[in-house]
Each structure stands twice: as C-alpha cells, then as structure tokens.
Coordinates of C-alpha atoms in Angstrom, one line a residue:
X1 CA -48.0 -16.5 24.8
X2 CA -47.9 -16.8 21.1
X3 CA -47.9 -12.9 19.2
X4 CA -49.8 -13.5 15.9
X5 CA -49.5 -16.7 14.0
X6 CA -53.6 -17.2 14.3
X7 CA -53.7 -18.5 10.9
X8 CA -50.6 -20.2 11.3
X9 CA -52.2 -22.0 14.4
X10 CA -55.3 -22.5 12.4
X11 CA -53.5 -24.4 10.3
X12 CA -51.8 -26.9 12.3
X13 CA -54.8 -27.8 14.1
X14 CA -56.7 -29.2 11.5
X15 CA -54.3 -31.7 11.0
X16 CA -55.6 -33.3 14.0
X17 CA -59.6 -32.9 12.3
X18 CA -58.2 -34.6 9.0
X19 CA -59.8 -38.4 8.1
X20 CA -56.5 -39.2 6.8
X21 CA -52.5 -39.2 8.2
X22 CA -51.4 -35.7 7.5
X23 CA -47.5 -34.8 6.5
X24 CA -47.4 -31.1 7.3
X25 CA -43.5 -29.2 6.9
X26 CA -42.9 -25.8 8.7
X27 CA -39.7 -23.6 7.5
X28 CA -38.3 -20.1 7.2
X29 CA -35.2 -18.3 8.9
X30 CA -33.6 -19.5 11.6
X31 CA -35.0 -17.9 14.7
X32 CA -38.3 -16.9 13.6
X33 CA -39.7 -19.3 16.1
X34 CA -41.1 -22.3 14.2
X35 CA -40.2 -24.9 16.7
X36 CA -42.1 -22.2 19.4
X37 CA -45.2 -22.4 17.1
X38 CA -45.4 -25.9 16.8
X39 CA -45.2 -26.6 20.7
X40 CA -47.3 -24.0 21.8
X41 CA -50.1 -25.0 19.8
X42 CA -49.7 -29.0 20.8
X43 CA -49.8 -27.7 24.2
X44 CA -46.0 -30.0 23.6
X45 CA -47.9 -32.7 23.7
X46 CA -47.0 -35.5 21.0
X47 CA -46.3 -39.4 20.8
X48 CA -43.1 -38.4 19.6
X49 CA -40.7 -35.0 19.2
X50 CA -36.9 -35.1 18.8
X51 CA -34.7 -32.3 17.2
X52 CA -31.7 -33.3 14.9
X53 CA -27.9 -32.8 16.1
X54 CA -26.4 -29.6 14.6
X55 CA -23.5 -30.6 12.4
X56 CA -23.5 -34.9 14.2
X57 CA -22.2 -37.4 12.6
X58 CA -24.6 -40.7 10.9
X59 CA -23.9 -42.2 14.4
X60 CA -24.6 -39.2 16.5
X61 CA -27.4 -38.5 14.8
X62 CA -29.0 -42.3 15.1
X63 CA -28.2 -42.5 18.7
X64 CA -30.1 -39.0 19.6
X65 CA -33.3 -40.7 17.9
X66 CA -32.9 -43.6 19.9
X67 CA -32.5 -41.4 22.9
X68 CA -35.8 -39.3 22.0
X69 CA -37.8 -42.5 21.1
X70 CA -36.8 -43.9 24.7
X71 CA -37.8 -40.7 26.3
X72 CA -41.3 -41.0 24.4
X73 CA -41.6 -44.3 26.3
X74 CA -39.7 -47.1 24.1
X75 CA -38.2 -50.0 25.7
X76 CA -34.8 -49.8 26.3
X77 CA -32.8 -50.6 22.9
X78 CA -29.4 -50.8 21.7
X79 CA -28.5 -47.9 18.6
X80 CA -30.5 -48.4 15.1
X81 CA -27.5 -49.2 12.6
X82 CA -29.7 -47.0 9.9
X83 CA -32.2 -44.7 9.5
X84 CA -34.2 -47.7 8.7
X85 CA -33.9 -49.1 11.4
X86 CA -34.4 -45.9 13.5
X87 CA -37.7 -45.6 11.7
X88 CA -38.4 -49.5 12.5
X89 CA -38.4 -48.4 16.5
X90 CA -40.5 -45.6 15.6
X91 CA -43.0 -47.7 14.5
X92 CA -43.0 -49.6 17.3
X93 CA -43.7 -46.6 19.6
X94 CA -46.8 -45.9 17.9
X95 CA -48.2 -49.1 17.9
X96 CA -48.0 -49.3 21.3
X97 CA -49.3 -45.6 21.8
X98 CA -52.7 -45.0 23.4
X99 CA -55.9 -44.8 20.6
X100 CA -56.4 -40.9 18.5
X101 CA -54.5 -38.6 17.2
X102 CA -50.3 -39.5 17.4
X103 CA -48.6 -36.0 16.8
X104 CA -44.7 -36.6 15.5
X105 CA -42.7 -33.9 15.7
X106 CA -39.4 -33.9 14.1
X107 CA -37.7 -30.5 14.6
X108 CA -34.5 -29.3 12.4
X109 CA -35.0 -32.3 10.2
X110 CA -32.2 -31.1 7.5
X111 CA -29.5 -31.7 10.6
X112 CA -30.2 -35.2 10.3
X113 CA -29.6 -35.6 6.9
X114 CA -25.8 -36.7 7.1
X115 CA -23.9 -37.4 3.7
X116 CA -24.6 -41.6 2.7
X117 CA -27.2 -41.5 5.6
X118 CA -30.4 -42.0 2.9
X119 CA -32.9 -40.6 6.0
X120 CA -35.1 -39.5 2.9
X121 CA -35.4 -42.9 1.7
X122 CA -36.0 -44.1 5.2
X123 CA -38.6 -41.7 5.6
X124 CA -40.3 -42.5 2.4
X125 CA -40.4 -45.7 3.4
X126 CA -41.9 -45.2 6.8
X127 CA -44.9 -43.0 5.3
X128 CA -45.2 -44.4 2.1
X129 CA -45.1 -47.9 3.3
X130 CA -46.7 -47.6 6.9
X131 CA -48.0 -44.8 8.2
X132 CA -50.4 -43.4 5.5
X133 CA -51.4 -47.6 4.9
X134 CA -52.4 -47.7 8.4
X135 CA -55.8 -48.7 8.8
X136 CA -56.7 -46.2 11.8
X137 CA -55.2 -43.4 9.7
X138 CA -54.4 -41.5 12.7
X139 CA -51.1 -40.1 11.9
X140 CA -49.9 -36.4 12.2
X141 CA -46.2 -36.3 11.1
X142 CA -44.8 -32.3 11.1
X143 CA -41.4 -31.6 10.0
X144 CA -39.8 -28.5 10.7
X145 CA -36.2 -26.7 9.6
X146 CA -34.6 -23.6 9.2
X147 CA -32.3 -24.3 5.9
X148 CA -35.3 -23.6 3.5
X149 CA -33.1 -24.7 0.0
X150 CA -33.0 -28.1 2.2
X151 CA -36.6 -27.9 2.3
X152 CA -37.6 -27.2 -0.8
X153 CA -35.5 -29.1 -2.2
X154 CA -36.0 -32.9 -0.5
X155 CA -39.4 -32.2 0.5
X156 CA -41.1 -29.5 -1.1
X157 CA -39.9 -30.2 -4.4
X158 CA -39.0 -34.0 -4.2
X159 CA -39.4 -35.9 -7.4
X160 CA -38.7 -39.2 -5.8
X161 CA -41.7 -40.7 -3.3
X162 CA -42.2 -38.1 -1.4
X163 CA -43.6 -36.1 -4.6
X164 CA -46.8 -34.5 -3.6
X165 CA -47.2 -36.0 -0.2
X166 CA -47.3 -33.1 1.9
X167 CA -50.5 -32.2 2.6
X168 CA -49.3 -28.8 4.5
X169 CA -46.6 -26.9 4.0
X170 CA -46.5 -23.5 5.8
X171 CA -43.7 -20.9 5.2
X172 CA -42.9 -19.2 9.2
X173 CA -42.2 -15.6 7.9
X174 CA -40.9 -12.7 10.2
X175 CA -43.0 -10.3 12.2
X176 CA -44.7 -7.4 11.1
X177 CA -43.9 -4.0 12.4
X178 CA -47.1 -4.1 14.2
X179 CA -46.6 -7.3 15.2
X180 CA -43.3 -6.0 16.8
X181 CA -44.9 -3.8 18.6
X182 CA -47.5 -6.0 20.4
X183 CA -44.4 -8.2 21.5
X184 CA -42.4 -5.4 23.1
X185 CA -46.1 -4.3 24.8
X186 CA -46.5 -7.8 26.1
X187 CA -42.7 -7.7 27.1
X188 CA -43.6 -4.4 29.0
X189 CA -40.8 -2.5 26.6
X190 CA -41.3 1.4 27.2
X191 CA -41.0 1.4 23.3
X192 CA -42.4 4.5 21.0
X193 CA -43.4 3.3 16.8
X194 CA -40.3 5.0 15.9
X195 CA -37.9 3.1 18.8
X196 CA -40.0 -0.3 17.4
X197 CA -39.2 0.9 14.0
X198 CA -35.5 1.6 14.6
X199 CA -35.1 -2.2 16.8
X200 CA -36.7 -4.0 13.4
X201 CA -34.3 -2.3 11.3
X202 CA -31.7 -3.8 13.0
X203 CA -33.3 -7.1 14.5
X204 CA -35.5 -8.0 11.5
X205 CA -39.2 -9.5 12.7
X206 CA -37.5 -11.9 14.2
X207 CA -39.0 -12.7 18.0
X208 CA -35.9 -14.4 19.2
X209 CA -33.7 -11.5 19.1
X210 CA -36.6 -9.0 20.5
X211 CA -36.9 -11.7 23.5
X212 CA -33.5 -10.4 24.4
X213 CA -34.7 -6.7 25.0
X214 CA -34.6 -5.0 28.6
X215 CA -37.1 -3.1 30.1
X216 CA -36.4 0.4 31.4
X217 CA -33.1 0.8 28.8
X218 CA -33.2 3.0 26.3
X219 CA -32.8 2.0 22.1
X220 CA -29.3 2.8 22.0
X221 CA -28.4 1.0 25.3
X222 CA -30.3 -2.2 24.0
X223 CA -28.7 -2.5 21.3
X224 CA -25.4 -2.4 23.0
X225 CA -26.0 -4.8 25.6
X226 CA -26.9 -6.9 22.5
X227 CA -24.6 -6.8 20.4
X228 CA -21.5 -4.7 21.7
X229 CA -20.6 -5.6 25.2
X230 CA -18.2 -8.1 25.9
X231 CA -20.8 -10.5 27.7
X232 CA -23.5 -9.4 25.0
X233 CA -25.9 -12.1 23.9
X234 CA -26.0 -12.2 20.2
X235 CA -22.2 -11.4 19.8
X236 CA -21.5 -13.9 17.7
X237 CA -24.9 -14.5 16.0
X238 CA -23.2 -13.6 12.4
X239 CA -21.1 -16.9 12.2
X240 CA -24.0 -19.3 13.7
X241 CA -26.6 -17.9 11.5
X242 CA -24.5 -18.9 8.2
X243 CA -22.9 -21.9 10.0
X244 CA -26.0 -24.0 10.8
X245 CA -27.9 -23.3 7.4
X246 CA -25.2 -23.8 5.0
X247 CA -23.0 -26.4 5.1
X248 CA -19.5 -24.4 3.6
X249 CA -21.1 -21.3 5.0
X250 CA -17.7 -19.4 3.9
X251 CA -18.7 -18.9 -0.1
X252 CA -21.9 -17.9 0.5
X253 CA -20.5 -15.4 3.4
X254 CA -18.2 -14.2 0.4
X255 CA -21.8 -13.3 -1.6
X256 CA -22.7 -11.5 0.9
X257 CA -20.1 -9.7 2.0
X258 CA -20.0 -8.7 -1.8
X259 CA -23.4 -7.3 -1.7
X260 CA -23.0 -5.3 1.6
X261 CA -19.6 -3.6 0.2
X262 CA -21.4 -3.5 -3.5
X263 CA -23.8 -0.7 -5.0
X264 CA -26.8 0.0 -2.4
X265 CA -29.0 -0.9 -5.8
X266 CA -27.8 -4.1 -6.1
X267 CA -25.2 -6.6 -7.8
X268 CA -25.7 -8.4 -11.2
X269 CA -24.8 -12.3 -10.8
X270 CA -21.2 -11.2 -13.2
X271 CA -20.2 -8.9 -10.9
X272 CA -20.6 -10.4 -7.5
X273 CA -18.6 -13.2 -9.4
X274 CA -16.0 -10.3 -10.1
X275 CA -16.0 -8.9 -6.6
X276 CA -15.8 -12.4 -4.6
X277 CA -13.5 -14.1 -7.0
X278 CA -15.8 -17.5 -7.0
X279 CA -16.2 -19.8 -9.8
X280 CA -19.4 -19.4 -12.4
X281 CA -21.0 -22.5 -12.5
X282 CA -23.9 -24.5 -10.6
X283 CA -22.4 -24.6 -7.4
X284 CA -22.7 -20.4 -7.4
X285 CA -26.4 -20.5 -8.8
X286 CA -27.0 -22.9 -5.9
X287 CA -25.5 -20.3 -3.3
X288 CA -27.4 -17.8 -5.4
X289 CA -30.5 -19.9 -5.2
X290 CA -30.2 -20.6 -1.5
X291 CA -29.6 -17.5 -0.2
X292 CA -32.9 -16.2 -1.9
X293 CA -34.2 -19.0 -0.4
X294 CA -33.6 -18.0 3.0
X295 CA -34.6 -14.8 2.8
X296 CA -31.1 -12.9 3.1
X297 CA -30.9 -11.5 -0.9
X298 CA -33.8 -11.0 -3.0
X299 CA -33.3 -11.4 -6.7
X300 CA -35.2 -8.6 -9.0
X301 CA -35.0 -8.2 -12.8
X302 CA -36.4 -4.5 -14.0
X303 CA -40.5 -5.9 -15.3
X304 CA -39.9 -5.4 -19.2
X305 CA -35.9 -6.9 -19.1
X306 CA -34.6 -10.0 -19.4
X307 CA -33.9 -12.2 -16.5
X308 CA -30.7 -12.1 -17.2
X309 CA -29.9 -8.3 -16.4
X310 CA -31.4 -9.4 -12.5
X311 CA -29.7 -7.2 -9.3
X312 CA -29.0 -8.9 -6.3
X313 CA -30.0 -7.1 -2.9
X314 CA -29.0 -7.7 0.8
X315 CA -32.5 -7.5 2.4
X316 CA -32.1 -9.6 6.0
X317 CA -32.0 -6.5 8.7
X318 CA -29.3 -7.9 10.5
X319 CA -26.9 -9.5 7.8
X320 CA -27.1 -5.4 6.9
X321 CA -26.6 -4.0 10.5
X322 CA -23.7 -7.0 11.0
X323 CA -22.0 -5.9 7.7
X324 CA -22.6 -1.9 8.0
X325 CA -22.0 -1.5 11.9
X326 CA -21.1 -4.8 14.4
X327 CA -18.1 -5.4 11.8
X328 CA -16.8 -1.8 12.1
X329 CA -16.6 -1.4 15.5
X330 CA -12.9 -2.0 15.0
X331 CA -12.4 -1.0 18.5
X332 CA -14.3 -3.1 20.7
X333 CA -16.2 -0.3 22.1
X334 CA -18.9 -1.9 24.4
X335 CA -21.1 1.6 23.8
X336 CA -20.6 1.8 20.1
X337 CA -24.0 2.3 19.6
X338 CA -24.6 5.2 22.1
X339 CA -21.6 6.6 20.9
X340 CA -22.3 6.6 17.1
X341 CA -25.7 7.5 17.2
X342 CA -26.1 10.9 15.8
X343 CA -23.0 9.9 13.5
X344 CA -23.3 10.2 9.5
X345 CA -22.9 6.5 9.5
X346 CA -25.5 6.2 11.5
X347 CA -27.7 8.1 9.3
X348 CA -26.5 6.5 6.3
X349 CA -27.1 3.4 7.7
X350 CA -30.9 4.1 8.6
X351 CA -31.7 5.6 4.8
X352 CA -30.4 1.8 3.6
X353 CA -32.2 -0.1 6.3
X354 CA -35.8 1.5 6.1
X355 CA -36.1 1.3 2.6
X356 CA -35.7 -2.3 3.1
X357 CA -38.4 -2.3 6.0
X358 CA -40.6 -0.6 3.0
X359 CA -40.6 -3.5 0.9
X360 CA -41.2 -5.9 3.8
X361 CA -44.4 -4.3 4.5
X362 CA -45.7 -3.9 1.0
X363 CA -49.4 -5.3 2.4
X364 CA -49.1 -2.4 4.4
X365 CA -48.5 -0.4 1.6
X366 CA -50.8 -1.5 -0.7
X367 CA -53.8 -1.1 2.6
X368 CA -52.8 2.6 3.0
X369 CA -53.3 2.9 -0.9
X370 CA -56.6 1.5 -1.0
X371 CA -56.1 -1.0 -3.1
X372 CA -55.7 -4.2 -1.1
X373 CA -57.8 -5.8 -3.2
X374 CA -56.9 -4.8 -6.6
X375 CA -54.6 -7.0 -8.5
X376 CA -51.3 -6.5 -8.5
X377 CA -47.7 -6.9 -9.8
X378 CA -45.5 -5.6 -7.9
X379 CA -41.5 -5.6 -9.1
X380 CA -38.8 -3.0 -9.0
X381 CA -37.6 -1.8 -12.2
X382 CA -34.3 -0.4 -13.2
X383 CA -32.2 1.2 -16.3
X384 CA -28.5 1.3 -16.7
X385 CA -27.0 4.8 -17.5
X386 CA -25.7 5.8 -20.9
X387 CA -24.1 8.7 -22.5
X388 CA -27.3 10.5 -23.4
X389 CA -29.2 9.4 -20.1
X390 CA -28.5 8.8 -16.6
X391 CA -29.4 5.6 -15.0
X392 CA -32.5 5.1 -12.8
X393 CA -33.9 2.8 -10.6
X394 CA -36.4 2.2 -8.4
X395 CA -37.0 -0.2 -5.4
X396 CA -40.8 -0.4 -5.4
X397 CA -43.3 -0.3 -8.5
X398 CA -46.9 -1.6 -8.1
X399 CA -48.6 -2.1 -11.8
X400 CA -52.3 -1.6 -10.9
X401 CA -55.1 -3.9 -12.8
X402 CA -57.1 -0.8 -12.3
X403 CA -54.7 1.6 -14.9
X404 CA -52.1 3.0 -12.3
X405 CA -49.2 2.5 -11.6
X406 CA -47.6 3.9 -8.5
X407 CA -43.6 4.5 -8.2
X408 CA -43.2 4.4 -4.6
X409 CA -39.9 6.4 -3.2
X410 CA -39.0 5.1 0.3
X411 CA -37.3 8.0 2.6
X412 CA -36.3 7.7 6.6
X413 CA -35.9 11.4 8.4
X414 CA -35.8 12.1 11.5
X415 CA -38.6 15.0 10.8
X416 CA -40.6 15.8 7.9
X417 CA -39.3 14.8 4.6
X418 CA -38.4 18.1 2.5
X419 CA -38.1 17.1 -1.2
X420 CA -35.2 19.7 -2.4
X421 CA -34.4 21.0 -5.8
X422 CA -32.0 18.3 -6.7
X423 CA -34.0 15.5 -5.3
X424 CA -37.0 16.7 -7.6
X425 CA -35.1 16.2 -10.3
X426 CA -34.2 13.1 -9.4
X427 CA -37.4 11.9 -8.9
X428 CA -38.1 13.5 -12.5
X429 CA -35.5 11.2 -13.9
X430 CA -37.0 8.4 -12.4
X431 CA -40.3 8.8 -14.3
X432 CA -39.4 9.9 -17.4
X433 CA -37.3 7.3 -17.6
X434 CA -39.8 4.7 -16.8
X435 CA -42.4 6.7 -18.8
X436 CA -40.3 6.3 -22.3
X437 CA -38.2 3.5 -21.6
X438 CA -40.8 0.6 -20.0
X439 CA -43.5 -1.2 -21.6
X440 CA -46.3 -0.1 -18.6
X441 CA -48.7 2.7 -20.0
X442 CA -50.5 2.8 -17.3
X443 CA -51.0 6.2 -15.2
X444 CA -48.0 7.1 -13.3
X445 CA -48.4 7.7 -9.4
X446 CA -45.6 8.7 -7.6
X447 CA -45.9 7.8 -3.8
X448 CA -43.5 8.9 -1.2
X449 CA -43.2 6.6 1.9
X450 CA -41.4 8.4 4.9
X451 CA -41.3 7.7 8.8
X452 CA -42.9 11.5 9.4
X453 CA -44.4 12.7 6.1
X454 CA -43.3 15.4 3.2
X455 CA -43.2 18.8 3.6
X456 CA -45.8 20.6 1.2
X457 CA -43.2 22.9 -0.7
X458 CA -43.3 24.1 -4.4
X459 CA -42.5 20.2 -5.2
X460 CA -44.7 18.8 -3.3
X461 CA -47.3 18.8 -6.2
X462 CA -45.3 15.7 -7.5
X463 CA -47.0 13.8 -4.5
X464 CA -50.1 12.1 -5.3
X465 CA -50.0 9.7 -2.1
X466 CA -47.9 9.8 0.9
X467 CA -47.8 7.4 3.4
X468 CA -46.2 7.5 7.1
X469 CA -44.7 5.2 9.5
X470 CA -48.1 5.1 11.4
X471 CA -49.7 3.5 8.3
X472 CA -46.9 1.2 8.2
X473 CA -48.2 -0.3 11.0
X474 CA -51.3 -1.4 10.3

C-alpha cells in the first residue's frame, strides 16, 4: 500500500496516455522509496526493469544487464562488450515484445555509470537514434537514482543530446509529518502526534526507516532496537548512506562532520574549509553543491546580502541524530536511548532537531497562517555581531506580497512554551535588528511555532500568531 504520492502516481501514469515515447527521471534521497513508487504503480509490470550494481566494475555492470535482459525474455547471449552493445540487445527485446505500451525501468542508473564506460553516450544513442524515431512511438523509458548531483548533472542538466529530452522529471521528496502518521496507523504503531513527531526528528520522512518500527514498543525502545542494539537494523546506515551516493564519500563526511560540531546557525563556506582542513577549489564547491543537492545541508544567504556571506546548515534528521547521539554512545550501550532520555543532551538535541522539522513543513506553516495562497519569499536572514550590536539571526522569514512579513521563532517543550525575560529580549534584538538593518519594510509579524503553544504572560503581547504541533500536521 502506497502512503501519499497521488500526484506522484498521477504523474507516471500518463506516461502510458502520451502519443509520443516518454523519458521520465525519478530522484531524491536514498531511501525515500522511489524504486517502491515506480513498481507499485506498474503493478511491476514492464518489458524491461534492471537495477545497476553498487560500486561494479564496466564488466560487472554489462553482464547484470545482460542478466536482466535474459530474465525479460531475451535469447540466451554471450556479455555486450559496451554499453552499445548492451543497448543493441535492448532493442532487440522490444522489438520482439507484444503490441502497447513497453515500460523500461532502469533503477539506480548513476551505479552504472562506470569511469570510460560512456553509458550516456550509449543511451543517447538508443533514444535519440531509436526509440523516440520509432514509428509506433510506444516507448516509456523511466530512470530512477538516489545520487541527485548525478542526476542533475547527466540528465537533468545535460548539454550534450540528452538536452531537453525528458519529458518528466519528478523530485521523490520525504514524508510529511502527517504523512508519517498515516504510515505508522497503517503499520498499526500505538503512536501519539508527539511520539510521530519525536520518530521524524530522528528518522526524517523517510518510509524505509519507519518500516523498521515495532508494534507494542515504546519511542525510546524503538529507537534502540534501531539503532543501539548489537543486532539493530540500521547500525551502520551512517557509512552506506554517504558510501553509495558519493563516490570519495570521506571529504564530503569531513563537511559534514564540520557542520554538526560547527555553530547551530550555520558555517560560512571559509570556515568549514578552516575546520575540515580541505582544499578551496571546485572540487569543494562540487561537495558543497552536491550535498545541497541531496538534501543533507541547505545553503541560505541573509535576503538583502550578498551570496557570498551564505551559512551552511546540517538539515537531514538523521545525519543530525548520527552526529549528535549514535556517535556518542561511546559505550556501546544497547539502551542508550532509554537511558538518556530525560538527559540535557537529550533536550538539547530536540531544540536543534524540531527547528529543523519547522522548516520542512513551511506549507504547513504558511496553511496555519492563512496565506497559502499569497505570494511568497521565504528565506532566513542573518547579521554578524559588532561592537555596538549583537548578532541576530533567524531561521525562518516569510516576506508577504500582501505587506507582512512574519519572523517565525521555532521552540520544542515538552509543555507550554513560557517566553522569559531574557528570551524577550532576545526576540527584541531579533527585530530591531531586522527592522534597521534589512531592506524589507514591510509589517513585522512575529510568530512563535512550538509543539504545545506559549504561555500568555506579560510577553506574550509580542505574539501576533502561534502555531502548534497539531497544525503542523495538516
């Protein structure tokens, strides 16, 4: 049973109502269940599937084709020397194929792409040469990855002859909170909306770890039995997350580590050069570039700065829970998580984590403000600290085509938020500064989003909206 993804499905099945071939590419993170997508709404039915070999060889590679174009119903034949040849025999299986619709389905497609292979060329070749000149123009061909700079880079944004020939691309994204929660109902998970929110800060929206979930155990014991006990299942998901989307997964590991040990606001690009020791140069604004890409940093400059003054943030929920708890449970303790979890750490670690839910779920956000369909910009904004003025940032700013802007404050508790004397005049600082030193003169709403709402004290009458983890949910 497929949660969500109706326009997603939507989507794919047109291909099969289009006059012409259609060249549709699926990608996002690693887990997020493209490949699930795709067969489920085939029904895994298609003239041809076959997934590349993780980290195979030219040869390897070739003969696992050869192996899935057999299995599809091919003759018996001996290993394509090329991917020319490989695509040769694939043309051969559809011409022999019965009349309609012929569904390829070529999953992890950047595995395949072996140094001196040329499978791009190959695969220009094959559609620009055959399969869209076919007169019965019955060709669906989807390609699907998880290393989304591989994507965007040989497909997406390909200026050699596969420039513009996609005729779908569709971006797999993580669940929603809410969408969380009607997996763990299906799943028959005893789970409340704050045990649902405390499992996506950790897991992300990201079905394949939430398929690992147990019934009738609580949060804490879940979380061990995933991640803590000797036998648990996503042990060692760290080092085969990086390893199958990045080819020298260690320097990019380097940028992140940085960013986890860094400044909760953020890194600029010199100093996570400082901290990891790397060389400046394009291979760093490749790892920069890629990482973004995949969804594990974001990269935000303040709206009225230069691009160059940009912070880097660790946003992927578990890259953060790896760095900030897996990696110091120095002592193997298979209940680490049922031990530590009224710890400071603990807390600490929940403040980082929900802000970043918040800006996962700005949608949500924007619904519970009523202005879903007002446009937009939404940006963070941010102003180093000087002698006469303390720095400020903040995480969330939505500039309103309507003349507001709201300055949305992101705060997990475990019970109604009390804004306190020195958190007021925190938030004061915040505003002024972005009242005298940005270029938005809009209206100035400040908006506090917390998991069980602000307590209406004498500073509450900074509020003008507050919104709750039920809204969050939507």
């Amino acid at each position: 049973m497929i949660i969500g993804r109706e326009k997603e499905q939507r989507e794919l099945l047109s291909l099969l109502e289009k006059e012409e071939s259609q060249f549709c590419a699926v990608y996002g993170r690693r887990r997020v269940g493209k490949t699930y997508l795709i067969r489920e709404t085939f029904n895994y039915q298609f003239c041809f599937q076959h997934t590349g070999v993780a980290r195979g060889t030219l040869r390897q590679q070739l003969t696992a084709f050869r192996n899935s174009l057999m299995a599809a119903g091919l003759d018996k034949c001996s290993i394509p020397k090329n991917w020319i040849e490989a695509f040769e025999l694939l043309k051969q299986l559809i011409t022999g194929a019965p009349a309609g619709k012929k569904v390829l389905f070529i999953d992890e497609l950047p595995w395949m792409d072996t140094p001196k292979g040329n499978l791009i060329s190959a695969l220009e070749n094959f559609w620009n040469g055959w399969a869209t000149a076919r007169r019965e123009k019955d060709i669906v061909l989807i390609v699907c990855g998880s290393a989304t700079s591989w994507i965007s880079k040989k497909l997406l944004k390909d200026k050699g002859g596969l420039r513009g020939r996609l005729t779908l691309r569709i971006k797999l994204v993580p669940f929603t909170l809410h969408e969380c929660e009607l997996f763990a109902q299906g799943a028959n998970l005893a789970l409340d909306r704050k045990d649902v929110l405390e499992l996506y800060m950790i897991l992300g929206g990201i079905p394949y770890y939430w398929s690992f979930l147990k019934k009738g155990l609580s949060v804490a014991q879940n979380v061990d039995q995933l991640f803590f006990t000797e036998t648990a299942q996503l042990r060692d998901e760290f080092e085969a997350l990086y390893a199958t989307l990045f080819k020298r997964p260690e320097n990019y590991i380097k940028v992140i580590g940085c960013l986890s040990d860094g400044r909760r606001s953020g890194m600029t690009r010199e100093e996570i050069l400082a901290a990891s020791k790397l060389t400046d140069g394009g291979t760093f604004s490749t790892i920069l570039e890629e990482l973004e890409e995949s969804g594990f940093i974001r990269r935000f400059a303040s709206a009225d700065t230069a691009e160059t003054n940009a912070l880097y943030q660790l946003i992927d929920n578990y890259t953060l829970f790896y760095y900030l708890c897996i990696k110091k449970n120095a002592f193997s303790d298979g209940h680490y998580w049922l031990n530590t979890f009224t710890s400071a750490s603990h807390n600490t670690w929940k403040g980082h984590a929900f802000e970043r839910v918040c800006l996962q779920h700005v949608q949500q956000i924007k619904a519970a403000l009523g202005i879903s369909g007002v446009q937009t910009n939404v940006c963070s904004w941010f102003v180093r600290g000087t002698e006469q003025r303390r720095g400020a940032q903040i995480d969330l700013v939505m500039q309103r085509a309507d003349g507001f802007t709201d300055i949305c404050e992101m705060k997990h508790s475990v019970s109604t938020f009390t804004i306190d004397n020195d958190y007021a005049k925190d938030l004061q600082n915040k505003l002024d500064a972005y009242q005298e030193l940005s270029k938005d003169k809009r209206t100035l709403h400040l908006v506090m989003v917390t998991t069980n709402g602000v307590a209406h004290n004498n500073h509450y009458n900074m509020v003008q909206k507050e919104i709750t983890l039920e809204e969050l949910f939507s």
